[in-house]
mmCIF file of C-alpha atoms in Angstrom:
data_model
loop_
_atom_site.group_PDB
_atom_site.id
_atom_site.type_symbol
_atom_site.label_atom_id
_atom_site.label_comp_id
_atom_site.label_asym_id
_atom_site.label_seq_id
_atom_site.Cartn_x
_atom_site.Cartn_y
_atom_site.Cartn_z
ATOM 1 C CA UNK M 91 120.653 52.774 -15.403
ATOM 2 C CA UNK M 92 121.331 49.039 -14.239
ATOM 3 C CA UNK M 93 123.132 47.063 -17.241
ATOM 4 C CA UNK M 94 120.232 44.834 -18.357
ATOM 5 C CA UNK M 95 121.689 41.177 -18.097
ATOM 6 C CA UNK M 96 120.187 37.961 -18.650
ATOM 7 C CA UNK M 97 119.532 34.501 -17.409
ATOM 8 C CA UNK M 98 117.348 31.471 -17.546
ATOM 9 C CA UNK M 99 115.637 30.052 -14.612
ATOM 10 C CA UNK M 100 114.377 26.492 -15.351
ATOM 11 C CA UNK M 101 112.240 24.860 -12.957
ATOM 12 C CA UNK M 102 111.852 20.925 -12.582
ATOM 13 C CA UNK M 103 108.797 20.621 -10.237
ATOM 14 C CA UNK M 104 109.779 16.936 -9.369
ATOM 15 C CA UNK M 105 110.959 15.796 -5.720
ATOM 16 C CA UNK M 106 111.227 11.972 -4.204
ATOM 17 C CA UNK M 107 108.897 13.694 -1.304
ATOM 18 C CA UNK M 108 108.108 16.519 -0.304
ATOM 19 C CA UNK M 109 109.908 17.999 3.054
ATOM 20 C CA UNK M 110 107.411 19.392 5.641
ATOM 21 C CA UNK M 111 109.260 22.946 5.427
ATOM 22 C CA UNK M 112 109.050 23.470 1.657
ATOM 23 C CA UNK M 113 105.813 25.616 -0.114
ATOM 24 C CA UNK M 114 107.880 25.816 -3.848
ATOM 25 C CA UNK M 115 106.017 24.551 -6.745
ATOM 26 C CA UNK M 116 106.442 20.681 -6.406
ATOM 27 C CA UNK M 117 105.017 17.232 -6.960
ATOM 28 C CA UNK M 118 105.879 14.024 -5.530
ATOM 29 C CA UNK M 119 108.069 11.689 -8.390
ATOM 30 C CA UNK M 120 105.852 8.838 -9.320
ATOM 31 C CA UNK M 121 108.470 7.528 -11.839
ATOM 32 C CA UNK M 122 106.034 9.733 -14.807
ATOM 33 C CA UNK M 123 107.706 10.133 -18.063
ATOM 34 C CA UNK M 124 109.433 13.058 -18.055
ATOM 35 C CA UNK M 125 110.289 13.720 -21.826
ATOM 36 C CA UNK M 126 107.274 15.489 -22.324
ATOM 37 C CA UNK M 127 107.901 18.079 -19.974
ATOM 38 C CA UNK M 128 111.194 19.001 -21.645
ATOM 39 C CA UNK M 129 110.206 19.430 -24.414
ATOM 40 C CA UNK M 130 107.983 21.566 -23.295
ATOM 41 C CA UNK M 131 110.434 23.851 -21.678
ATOM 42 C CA UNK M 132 112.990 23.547 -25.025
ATOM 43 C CA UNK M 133 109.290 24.669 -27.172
ATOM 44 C CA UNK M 134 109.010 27.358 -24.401
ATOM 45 C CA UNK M 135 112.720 28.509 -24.340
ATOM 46 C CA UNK M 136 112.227 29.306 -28.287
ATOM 47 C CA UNK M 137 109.041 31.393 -27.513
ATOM 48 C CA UNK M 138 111.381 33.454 -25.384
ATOM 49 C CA UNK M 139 114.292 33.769 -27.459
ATOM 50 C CA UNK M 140 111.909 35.754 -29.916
ATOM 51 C CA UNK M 141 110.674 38.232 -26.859
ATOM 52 C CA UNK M 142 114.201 38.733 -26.173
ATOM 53 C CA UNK M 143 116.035 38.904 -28.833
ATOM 54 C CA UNK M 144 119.465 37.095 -29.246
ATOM 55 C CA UNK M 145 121.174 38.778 -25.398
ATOM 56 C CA UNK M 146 123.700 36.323 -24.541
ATOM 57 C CA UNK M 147 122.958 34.300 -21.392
ATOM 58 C CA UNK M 148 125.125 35.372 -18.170
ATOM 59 C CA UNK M 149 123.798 32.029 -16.172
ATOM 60 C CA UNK M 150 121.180 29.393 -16.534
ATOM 61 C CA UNK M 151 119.848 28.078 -13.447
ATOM 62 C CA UNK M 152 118.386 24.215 -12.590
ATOM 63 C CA UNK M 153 115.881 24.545 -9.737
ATOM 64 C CA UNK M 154 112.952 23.006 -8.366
ATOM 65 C CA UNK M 155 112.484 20.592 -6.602
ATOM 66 C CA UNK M 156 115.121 18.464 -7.258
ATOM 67 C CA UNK M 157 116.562 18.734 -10.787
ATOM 68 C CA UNK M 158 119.578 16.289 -10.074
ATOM 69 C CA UNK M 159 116.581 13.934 -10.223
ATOM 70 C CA UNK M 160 116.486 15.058 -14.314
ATOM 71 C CA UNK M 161 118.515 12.337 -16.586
ATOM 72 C CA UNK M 162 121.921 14.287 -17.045
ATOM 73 C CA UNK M 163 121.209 13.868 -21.305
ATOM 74 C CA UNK M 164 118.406 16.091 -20.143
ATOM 75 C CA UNK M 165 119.899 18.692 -18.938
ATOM 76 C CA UNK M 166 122.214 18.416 -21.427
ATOM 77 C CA UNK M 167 120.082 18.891 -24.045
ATOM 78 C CA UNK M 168 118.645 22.670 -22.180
ATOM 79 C CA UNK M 169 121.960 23.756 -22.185
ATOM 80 C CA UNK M 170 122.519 23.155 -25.680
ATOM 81 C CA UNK M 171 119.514 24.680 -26.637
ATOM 82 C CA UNK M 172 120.091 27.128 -24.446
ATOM 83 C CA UNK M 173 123.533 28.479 -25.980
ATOM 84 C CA UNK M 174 122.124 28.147 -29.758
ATOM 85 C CA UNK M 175 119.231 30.713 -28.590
ATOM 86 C CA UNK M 176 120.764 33.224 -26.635
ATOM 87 C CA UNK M 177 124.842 32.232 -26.730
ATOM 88 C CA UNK M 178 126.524 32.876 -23.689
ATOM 89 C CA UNK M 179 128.814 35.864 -21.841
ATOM 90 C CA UNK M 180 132.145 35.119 -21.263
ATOM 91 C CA UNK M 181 131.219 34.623 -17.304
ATOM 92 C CA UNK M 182 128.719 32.148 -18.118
ATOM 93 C CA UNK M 183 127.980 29.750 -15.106
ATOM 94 C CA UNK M 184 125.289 26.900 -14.850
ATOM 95 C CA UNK M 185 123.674 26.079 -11.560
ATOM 96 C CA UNK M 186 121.971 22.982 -10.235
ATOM 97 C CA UNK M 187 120.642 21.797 -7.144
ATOM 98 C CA UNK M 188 120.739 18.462 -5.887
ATOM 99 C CA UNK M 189 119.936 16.353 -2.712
ATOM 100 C CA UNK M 190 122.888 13.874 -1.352
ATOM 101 C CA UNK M 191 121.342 10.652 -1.543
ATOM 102 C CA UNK M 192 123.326 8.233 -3.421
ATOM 103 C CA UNK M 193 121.162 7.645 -6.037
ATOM 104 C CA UNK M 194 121.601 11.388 -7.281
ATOM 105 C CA UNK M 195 125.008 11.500 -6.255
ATOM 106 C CA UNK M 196 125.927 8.644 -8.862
ATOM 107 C CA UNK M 197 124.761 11.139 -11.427
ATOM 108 C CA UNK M 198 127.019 13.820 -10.765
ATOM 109 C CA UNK M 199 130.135 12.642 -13.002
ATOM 110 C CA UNK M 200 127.184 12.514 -15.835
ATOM 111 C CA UNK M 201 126.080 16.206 -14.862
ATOM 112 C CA UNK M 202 129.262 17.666 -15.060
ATOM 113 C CA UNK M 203 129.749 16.455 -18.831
ATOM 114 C CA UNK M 204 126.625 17.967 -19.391
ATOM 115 C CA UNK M 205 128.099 21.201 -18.640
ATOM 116 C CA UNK M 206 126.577 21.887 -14.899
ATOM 117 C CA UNK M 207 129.392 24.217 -13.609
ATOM 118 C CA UNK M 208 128.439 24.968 -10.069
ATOM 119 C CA UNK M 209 126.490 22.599 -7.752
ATOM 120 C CA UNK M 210 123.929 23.660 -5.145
ATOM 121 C CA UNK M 211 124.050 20.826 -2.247
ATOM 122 C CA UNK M 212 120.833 20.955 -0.376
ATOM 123 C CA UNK M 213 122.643 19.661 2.749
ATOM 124 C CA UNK M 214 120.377 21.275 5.281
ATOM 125 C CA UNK M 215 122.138 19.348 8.458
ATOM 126 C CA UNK M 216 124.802 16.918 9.458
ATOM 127 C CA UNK M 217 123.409 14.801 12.012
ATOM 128 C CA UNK M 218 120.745 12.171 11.335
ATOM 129 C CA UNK M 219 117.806 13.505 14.155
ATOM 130 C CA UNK M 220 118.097 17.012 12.861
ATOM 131 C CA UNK M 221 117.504 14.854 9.363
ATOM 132 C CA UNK M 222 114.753 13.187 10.082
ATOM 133 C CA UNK M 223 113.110 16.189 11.735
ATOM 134 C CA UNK M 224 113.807 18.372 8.216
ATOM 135 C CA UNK M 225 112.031 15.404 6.817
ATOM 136 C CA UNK M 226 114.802 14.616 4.633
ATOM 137 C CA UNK M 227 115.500 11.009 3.353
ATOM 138 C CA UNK M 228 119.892 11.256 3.380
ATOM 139 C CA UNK M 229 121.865 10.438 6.396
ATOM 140 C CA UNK M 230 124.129 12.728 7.348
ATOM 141 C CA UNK M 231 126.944 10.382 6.168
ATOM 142 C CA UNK M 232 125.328 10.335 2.547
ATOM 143 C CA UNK M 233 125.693 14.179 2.524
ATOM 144 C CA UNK M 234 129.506 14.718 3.861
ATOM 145 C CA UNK M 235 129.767 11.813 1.182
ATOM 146 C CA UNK M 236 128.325 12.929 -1.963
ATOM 147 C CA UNK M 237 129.575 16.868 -0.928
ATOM 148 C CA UNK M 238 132.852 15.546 -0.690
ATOM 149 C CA UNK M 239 132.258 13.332 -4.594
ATOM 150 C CA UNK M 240 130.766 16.555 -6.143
ATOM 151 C CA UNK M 241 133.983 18.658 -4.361
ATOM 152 C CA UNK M 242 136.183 16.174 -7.237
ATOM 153 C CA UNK M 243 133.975 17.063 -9.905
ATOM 154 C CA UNK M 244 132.551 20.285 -9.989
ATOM 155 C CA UNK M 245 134.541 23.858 -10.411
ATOM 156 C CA UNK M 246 131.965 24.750 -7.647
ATOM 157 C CA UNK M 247 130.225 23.615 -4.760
ATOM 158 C CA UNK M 248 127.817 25.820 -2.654
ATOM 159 C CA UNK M 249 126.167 23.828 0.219
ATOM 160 C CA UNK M 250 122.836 24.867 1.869
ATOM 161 C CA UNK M 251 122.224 24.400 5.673
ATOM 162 C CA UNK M 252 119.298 25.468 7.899
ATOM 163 C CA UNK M 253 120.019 26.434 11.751
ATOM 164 C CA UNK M 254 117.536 28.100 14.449
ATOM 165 C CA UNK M 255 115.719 24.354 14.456
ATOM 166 C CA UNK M 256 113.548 22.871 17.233
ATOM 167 C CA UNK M 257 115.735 22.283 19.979
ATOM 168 C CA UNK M 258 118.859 23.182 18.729
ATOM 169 C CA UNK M 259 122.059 24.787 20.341
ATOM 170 C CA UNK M 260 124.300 27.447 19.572
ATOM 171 C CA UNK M 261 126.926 24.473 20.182
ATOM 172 C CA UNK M 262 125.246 22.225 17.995
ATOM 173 C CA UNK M 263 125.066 24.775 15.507
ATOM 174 C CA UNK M 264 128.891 25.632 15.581
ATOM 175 C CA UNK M 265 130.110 21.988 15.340
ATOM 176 C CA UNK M 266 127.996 21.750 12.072
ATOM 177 C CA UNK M 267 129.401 24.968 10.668
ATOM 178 C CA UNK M 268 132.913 23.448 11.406
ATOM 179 C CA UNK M 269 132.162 20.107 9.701
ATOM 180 C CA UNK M 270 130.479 21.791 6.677
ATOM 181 C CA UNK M 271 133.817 23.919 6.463
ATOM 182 C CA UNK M 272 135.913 20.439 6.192
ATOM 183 C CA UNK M 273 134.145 20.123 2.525
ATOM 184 C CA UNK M 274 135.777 22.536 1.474
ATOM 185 C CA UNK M 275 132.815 24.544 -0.424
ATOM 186 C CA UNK M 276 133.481 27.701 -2.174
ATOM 187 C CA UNK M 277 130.218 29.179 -1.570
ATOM 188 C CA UNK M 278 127.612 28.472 1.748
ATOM 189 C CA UNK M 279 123.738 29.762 2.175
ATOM 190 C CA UNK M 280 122.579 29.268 5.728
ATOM 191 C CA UNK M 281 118.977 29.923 6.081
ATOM 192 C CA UNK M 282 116.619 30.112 9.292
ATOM 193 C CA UNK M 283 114.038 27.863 9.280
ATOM 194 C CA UNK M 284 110.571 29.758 8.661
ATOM 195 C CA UNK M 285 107.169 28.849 8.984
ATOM 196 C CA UNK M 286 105.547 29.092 5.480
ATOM 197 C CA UNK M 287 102.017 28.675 5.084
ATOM 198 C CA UNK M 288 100.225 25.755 3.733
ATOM 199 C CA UNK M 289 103.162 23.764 4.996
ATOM 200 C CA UNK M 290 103.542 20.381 7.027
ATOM 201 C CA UNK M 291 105.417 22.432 9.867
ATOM 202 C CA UNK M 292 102.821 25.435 9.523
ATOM 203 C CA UNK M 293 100.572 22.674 10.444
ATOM 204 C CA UNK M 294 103.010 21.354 13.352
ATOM 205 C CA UNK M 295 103.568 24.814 14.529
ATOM 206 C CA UNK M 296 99.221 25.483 15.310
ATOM 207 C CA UNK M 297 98.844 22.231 16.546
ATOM 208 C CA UNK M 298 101.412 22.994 19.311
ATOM 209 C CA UNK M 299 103.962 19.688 18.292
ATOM 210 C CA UNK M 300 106.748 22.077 16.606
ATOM 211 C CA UNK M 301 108.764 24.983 18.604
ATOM 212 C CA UNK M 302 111.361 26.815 17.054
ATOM 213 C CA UNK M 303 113.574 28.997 18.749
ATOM 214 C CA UNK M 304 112.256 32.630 19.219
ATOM 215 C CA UNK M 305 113.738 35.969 17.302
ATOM 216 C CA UNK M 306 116.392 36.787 20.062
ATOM 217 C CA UNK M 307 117.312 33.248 19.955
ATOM 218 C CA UNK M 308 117.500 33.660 16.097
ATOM 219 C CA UNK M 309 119.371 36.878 16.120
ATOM 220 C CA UNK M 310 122.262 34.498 18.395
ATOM 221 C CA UNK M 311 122.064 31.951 15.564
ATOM 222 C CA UNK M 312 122.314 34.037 12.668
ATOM 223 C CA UNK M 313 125.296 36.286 14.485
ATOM 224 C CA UNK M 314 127.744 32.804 15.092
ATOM 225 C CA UNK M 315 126.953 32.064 11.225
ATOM 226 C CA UNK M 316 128.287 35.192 10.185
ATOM 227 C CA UNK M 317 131.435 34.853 12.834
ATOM 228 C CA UNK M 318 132.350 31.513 12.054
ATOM 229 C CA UNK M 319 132.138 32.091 8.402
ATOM 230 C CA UNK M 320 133.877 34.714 8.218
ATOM 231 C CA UNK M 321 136.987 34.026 10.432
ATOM 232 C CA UNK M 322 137.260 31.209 7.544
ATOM 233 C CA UNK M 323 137.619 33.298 4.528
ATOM 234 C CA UNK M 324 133.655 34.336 3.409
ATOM 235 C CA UNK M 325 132.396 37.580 2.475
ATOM 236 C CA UNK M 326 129.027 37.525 3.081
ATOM 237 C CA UNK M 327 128.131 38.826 0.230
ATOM 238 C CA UNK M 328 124.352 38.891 0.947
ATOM 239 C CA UNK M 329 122.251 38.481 3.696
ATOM 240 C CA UNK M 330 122.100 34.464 3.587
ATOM 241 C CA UNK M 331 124.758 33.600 1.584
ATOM 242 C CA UNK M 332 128.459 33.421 1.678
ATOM 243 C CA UNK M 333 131.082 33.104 -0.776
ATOM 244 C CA UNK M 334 134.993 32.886 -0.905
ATOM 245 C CA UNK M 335 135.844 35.838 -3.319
ATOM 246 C CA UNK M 336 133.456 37.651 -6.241
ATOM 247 C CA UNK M 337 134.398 34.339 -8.326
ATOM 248 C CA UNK M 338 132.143 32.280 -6.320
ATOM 249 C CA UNK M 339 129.054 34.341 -5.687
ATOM 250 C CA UNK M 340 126.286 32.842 -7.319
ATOM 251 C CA UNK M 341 125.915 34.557 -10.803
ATOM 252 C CA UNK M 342 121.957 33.685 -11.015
ATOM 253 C CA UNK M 343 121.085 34.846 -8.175
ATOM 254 C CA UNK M 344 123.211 38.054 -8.266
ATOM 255 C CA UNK M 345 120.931 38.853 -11.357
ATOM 256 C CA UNK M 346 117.690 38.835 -8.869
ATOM 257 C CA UNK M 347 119.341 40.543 -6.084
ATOM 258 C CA UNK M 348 120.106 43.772 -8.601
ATOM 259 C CA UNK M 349 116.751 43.869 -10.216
ATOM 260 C CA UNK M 350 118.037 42.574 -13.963
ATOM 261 C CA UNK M 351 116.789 40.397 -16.136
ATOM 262 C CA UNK M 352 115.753 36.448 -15.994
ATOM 263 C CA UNK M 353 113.360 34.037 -17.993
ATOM 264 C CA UNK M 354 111.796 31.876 -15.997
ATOM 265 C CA UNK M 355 110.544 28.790 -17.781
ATOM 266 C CA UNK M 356 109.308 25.206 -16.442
ATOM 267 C CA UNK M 357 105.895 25.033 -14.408
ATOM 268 C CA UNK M 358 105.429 27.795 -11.906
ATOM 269 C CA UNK M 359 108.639 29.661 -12.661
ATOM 270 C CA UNK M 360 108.721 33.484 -12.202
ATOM 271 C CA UNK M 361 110.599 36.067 -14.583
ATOM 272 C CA UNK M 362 111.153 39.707 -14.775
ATOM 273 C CA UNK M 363 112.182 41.312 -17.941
ATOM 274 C CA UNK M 364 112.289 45.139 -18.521
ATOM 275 C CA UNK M 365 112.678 48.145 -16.581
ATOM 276 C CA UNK M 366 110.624 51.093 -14.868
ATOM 277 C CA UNK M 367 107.155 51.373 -16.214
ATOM 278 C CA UNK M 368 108.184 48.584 -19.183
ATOM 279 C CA UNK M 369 109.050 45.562 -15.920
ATOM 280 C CA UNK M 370 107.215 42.746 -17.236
ATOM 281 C CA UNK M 371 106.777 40.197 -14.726
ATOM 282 C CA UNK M 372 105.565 36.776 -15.687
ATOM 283 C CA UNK M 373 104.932 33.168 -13.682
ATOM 284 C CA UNK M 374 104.406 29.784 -15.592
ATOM 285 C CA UNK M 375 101.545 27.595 -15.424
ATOM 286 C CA UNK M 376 101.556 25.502 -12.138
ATOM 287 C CA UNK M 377 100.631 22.106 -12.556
ATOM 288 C CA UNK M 378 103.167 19.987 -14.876
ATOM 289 C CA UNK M 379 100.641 19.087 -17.569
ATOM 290 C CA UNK M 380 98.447 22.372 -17.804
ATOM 291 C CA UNK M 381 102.070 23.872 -18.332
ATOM 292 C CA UNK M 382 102.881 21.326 -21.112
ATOM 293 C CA UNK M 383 99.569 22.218 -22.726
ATOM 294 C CA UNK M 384 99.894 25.518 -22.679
ATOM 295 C CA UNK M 385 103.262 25.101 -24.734
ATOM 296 C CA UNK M 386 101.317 23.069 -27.283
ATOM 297 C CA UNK M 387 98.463 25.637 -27.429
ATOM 298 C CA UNK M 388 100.052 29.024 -27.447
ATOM 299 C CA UNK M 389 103.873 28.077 -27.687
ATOM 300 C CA UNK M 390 104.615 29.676 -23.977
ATOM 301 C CA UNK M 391 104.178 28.251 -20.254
ATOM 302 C CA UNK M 392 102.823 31.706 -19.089
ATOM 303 C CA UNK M 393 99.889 31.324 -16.524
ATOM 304 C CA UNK M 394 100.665 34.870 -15.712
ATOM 305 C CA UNK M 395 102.223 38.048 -17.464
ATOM 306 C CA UNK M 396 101.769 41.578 -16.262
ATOM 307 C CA UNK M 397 103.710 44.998 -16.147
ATOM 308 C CA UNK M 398 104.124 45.708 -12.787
ATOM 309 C CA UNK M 399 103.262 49.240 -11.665
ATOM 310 C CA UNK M 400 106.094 51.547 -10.854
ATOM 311 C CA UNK M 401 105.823 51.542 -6.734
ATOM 312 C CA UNK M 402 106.248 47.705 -6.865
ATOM 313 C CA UNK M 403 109.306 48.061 -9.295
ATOM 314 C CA UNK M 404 110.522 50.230 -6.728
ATOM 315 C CA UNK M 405 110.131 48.322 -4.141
ATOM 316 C CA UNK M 406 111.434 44.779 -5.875
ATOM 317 C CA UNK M 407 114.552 47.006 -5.840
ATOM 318 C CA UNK M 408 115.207 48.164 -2.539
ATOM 319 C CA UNK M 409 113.861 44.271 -0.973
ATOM 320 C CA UNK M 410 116.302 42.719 -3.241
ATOM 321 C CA UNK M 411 119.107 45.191 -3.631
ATOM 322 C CA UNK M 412 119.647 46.328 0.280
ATOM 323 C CA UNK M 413 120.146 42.456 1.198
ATOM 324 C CA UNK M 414 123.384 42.998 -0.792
ATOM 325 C CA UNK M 415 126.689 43.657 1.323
ATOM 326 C CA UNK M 416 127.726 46.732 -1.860
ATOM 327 C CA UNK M 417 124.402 48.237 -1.139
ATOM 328 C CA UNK M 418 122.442 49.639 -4.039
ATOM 329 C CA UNK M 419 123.538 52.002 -6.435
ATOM 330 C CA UNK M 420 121.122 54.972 -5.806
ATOM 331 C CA UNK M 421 121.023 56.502 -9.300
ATOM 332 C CA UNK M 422 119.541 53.360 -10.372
ATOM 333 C CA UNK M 423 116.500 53.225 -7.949
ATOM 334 C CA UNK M 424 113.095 53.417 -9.698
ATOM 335 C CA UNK M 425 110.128 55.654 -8.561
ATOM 336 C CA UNK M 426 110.228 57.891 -5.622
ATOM 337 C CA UNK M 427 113.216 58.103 -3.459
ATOM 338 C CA UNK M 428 113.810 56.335 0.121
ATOM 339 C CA UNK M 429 112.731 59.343 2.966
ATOM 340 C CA UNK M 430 115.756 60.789 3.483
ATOM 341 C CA UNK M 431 115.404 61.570 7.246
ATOM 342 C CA UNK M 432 115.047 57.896 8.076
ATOM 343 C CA UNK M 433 117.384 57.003 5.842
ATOM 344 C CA UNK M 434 119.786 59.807 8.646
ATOM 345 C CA UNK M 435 118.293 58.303 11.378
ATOM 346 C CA UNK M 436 119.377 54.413 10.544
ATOM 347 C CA UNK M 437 123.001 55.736 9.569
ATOM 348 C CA UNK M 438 123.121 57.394 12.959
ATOM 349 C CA UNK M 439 121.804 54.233 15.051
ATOM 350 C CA UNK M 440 124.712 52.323 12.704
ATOM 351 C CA UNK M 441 122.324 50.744 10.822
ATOM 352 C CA UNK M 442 122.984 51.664 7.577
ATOM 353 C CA UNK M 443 125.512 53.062 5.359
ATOM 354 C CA UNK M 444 125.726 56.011 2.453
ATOM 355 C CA UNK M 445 128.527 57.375 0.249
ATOM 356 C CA UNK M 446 128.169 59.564 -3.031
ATOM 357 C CA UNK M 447 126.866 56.820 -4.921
ATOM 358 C CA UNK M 448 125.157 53.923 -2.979
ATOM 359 C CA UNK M 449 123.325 52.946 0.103
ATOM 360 C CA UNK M 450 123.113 49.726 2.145
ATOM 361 C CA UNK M 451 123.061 48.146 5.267
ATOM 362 C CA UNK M 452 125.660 47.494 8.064
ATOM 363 C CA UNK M 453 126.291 44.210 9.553
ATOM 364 C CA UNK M 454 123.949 45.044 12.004
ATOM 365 C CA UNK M 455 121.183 46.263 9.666
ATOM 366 C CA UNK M 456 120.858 43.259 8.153
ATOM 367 C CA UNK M 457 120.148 41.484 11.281
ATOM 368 C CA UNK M 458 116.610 43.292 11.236
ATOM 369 C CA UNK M 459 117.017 43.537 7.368
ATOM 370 C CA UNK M 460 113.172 42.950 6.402
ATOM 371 C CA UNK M 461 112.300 45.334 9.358
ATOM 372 C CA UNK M 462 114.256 48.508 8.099
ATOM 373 C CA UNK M 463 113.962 47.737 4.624
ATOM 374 C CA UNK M 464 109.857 47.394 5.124
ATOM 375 C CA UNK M 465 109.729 50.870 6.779
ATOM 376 C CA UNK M 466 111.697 52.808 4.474
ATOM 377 C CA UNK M 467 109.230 52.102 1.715
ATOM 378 C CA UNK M 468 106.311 52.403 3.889
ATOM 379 C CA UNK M 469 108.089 56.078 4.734
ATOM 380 C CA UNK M 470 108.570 56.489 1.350
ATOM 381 C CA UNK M 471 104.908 56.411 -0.025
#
């Protein structure tokens, strides 16, 4: 049986705009007051403590939108709360992501005192056009500049980059890699830009005014990331994300990846508690103010709250656990086994991997990773 560990997600729904690729749970900042909606999430935090009992916390995580928008005193204050709930393990880490302007960058000193450990550097390029395409409001010299600040101050930096844009080159693409690795981060996610419904570039893409490259184009990207990253010293650890040594993989998201436990509080947020037929999977409230409502009404965020049925257990498992460079521990795996013939047939074709006690994906597995992983459980029904 997986070890049951725990973290809190905490979601701050606030961004200074919205960017034309994003479809998270956000709202434009208007300069609102803000103090309602933590103590919303504090009230909402105690409401979970009682469901879970005191666990100590292995990570709390700062997402959003943009929590480096959030007064440092804020976040502050969650952590604080945070560790007289639960306490924490000894390999506690907290996460928060920020943007590089310079406005949030002069907060990062304050952050730090607040306890943020590790900071999440939404990058996402290093030249201006590529900027201004991503709809992003830093230059590219605000970025290198407040990466290279937060590189002072925080134990650890991870920095997040996009590649396979309109119009860009494997060349292009390179030279970025190669400045990002001057920073000297501990930890990098590169992601391909997808199209996500309901989206500004989703809009882009029907009209005909947005091209991205296409999948064989995308497999060339995504095989220079993992060469250049790893000729400088990163395991890639999982299928978008790199870090130098097990020290610097991100502890949250770890917890996600191997189908244990998270709260998820703040409006929107998803959590997962539980196991097997007892996986209770809940999602807050999504607007801001019906979310601080619902905290003064019932004492919780939750919008939604359900026990998923075994088959999706099982397959939250595999989708999350075979993106993992260890594979997946087989004797853990909920519900009805992966067919073992396929399972043959991708090991032969050097696709995937077995030993006694796990299974996983080679390097070139998880090149098609949603592909094989998709069929398996289709297979498997």
């Amino acid at each position: 049986m997986i070890e049951r560990r725990l973290g809190l997600y905490v979601h701050w729904p606030f961004c200074a705009a919205i960017c034309p690729y994003c479809d998270f749970n956000v709202y434009k900042a208007r300069g609102q007051d803000t103090e309602p909606l933590v103590r919303a999430i504090l009230a909402d935090m105690a409401y979970w403590r009682d469901q879970t009992g005191k666990r100590p916390l292995t990570s709390l995580f700062f997402g959003g939108g943009t929590p480096s928008l959030m007064d440092p005193g804020q976040v502050g204050r969650i952590i604080e709360h945070a560790g007289s709930l639960w306490g924490f393990a000894n390999d506690f880490e907290v996460s928060l992501e920020a943007n590089p302007t310079d406005a949030e960058a002069a907060r990062f000193q304050d952050l730090r005192l607040a306890g943020v450990e590790r900071l999440s550097l939404g990058l996402q390029a290093l030249d201006d056009a590529s900027l201004k395409g991503l709809g992003r409001f830093h230059s590219a010299q605000e970025g290198l500049a407040a990466a290279g600040l937060a590189r002072t101050i925080f134990p650890r930096l991870s920095i997040d980059l996009i590649h396979t844009r309109q119009g860009q080159t494997l060349d292009a693409w390179q030279q970025e890699l190669d400045l990002a690795l001057t920073l000297s981060p501990d930890h990098v996610s590169p992601y391909q830009l997808t199209i996500e419904d309901g989206t500004a570039f989703a809009r882009a893409v029907r009209r005909g005014s947005l091209h991205l490259p296409d999948n064989d184009q995308a497999a060339d990207f995504y095989l220079l990331t993992q060469t250049v990253l790893e000729q400088a010293g990163f395991d890639a650890y999982e299928v978008s994300n790199h870090a130098k040594g097990l020290a610097n993989r991100s502890r949250h998201n770890t917890l996600y990846w191997m189908s244990q436990d998270w709260i998820g509080v703040g409006p929107g947020a998803h959590g997962r508690l539980g196991w097997g037929a007892a996986r209770r999977a809940t999602k807050g409230h999504l607007r801001p103010k019906d979310y601080c409502d619902g905290v003064a009404l019932n004492g919780h965020g939750i919008f939604e709250d359900e026990l998923l049925p075994e088959d999706a257990v099982r397959d939250e498992f595999w989708l999350m656990g075979l993106r993992l460079q260890d594979g997946v521990a087989v004797q853990n795996a909920p519900g009805l086994p992966l067919p073992d013939d396929q399972i043959q047939a991708r090991v032969r074709q050097g696709l995937m991997w077995r030993n006694p006690t796990h299974l996983g994906l080679t390097a070139e597995g998880r090149l098609v990773a949603d592909t094989i992983i998709g069929e398996l459980l289709a297979g498997g029904d």
